[in-house]
Phi, psi and omega in degrees: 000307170321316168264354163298323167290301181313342205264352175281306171333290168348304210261352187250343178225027153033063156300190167228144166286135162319108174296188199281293165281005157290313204273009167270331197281302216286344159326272182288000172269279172312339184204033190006095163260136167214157176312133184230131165341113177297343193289350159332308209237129186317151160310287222277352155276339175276352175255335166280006185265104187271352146277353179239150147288062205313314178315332146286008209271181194222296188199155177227144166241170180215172232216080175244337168292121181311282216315282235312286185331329181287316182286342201239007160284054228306209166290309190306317188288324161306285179307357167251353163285286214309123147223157195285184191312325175295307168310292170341304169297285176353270186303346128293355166272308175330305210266346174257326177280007173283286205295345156295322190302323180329164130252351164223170174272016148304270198318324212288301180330301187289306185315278190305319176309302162304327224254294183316315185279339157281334158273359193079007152277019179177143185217145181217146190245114196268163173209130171258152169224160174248350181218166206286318176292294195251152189271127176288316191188147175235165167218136185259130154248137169121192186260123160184064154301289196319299172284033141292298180296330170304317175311290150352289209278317219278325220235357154091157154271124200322120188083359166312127175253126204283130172093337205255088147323358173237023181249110226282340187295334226268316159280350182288320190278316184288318162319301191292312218306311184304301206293337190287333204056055193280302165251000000 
């Protein structure tokens, strides 16, 4: 019933997808997201990464401002970075014995980049297009359901099929669209 309804709203107040230089502005304005190297984060995760299309990927930002970060985090997301004081240590002798380990300031640049992103303090966003206009499909790293789910509504969800209520990405897109308050 729940998604029927969302697929009537869905269908009475017709949204639209984000272009391509909308969802970079609504980044980097709205959640000071700014451009990062895609070479940041290794190839060979974009290529063992069964959710990205390294062939499509295009460009990545990252999320490092605390207030942002805060907004775009639910609880679940808190809770799963806070550990207590020993983890905490635990996980800064790991992340200085990695940047030992490192042999470049490539490896080291990615090492801190995961370290951030596994403590809540940086969340980064790849955005892939298959077309020149619209973003295809993203991936978040680091803890931000709110900006999935936000994302989710501006940008549609990767494999969806529009209109097909049994399509499960399709309901997924109809949930943020709800949640975004889109509809």
């Amino acid at each position: 019933m729940y998604n029927f309804e969302l697929a009537t709203r869905y269908s009475q107040m017709n949204p639209s997808i984000m272009k391509i230089n909308e969802v970079e502005e609504t980044l980097t304005s709205t959640f000071k997201a700014f451009e990062i190297p895609l070479h940041s984060i290794s190839s060979q995760d974009y290529l063992n990464d069964e959710e990205v299309d390294e062939t499509s990927i295009y460009k990545l930002f990252t999320i490092t401002n605390k207030s942002i970060l805060s907004t775009i985090q639910t609880e679940d997301d808190r809770e799963a970075f806070k550990d207590p004081l020993l983890a905490k240590l635990r996980n800064s002798f790991e992340f200085l014995g990695f940047q030992l380990k490192a042999e470049s300031s490539k490896a080291r640049t990615y090492n801190r980049l995961i370290h951030q992103h596994n403590q809540g303090t940086r969340v980064s966003i790849l955005l892939e297009k298959e077309s020149e206009n619209i973003v295809s499909n993203f991936k978040v790293y680091g803890f931000a359901n709110k900006l999935v789910s936000y994302l989710h509504a501006q940008v549609g969800v990767h494999g969806m099929v529009e209109d097909d209520i049994h399509n499960e990405e399709f309901r997924l897109y109809l949930e943020a669209l709800a949640e975004n308050d889109v509809i």
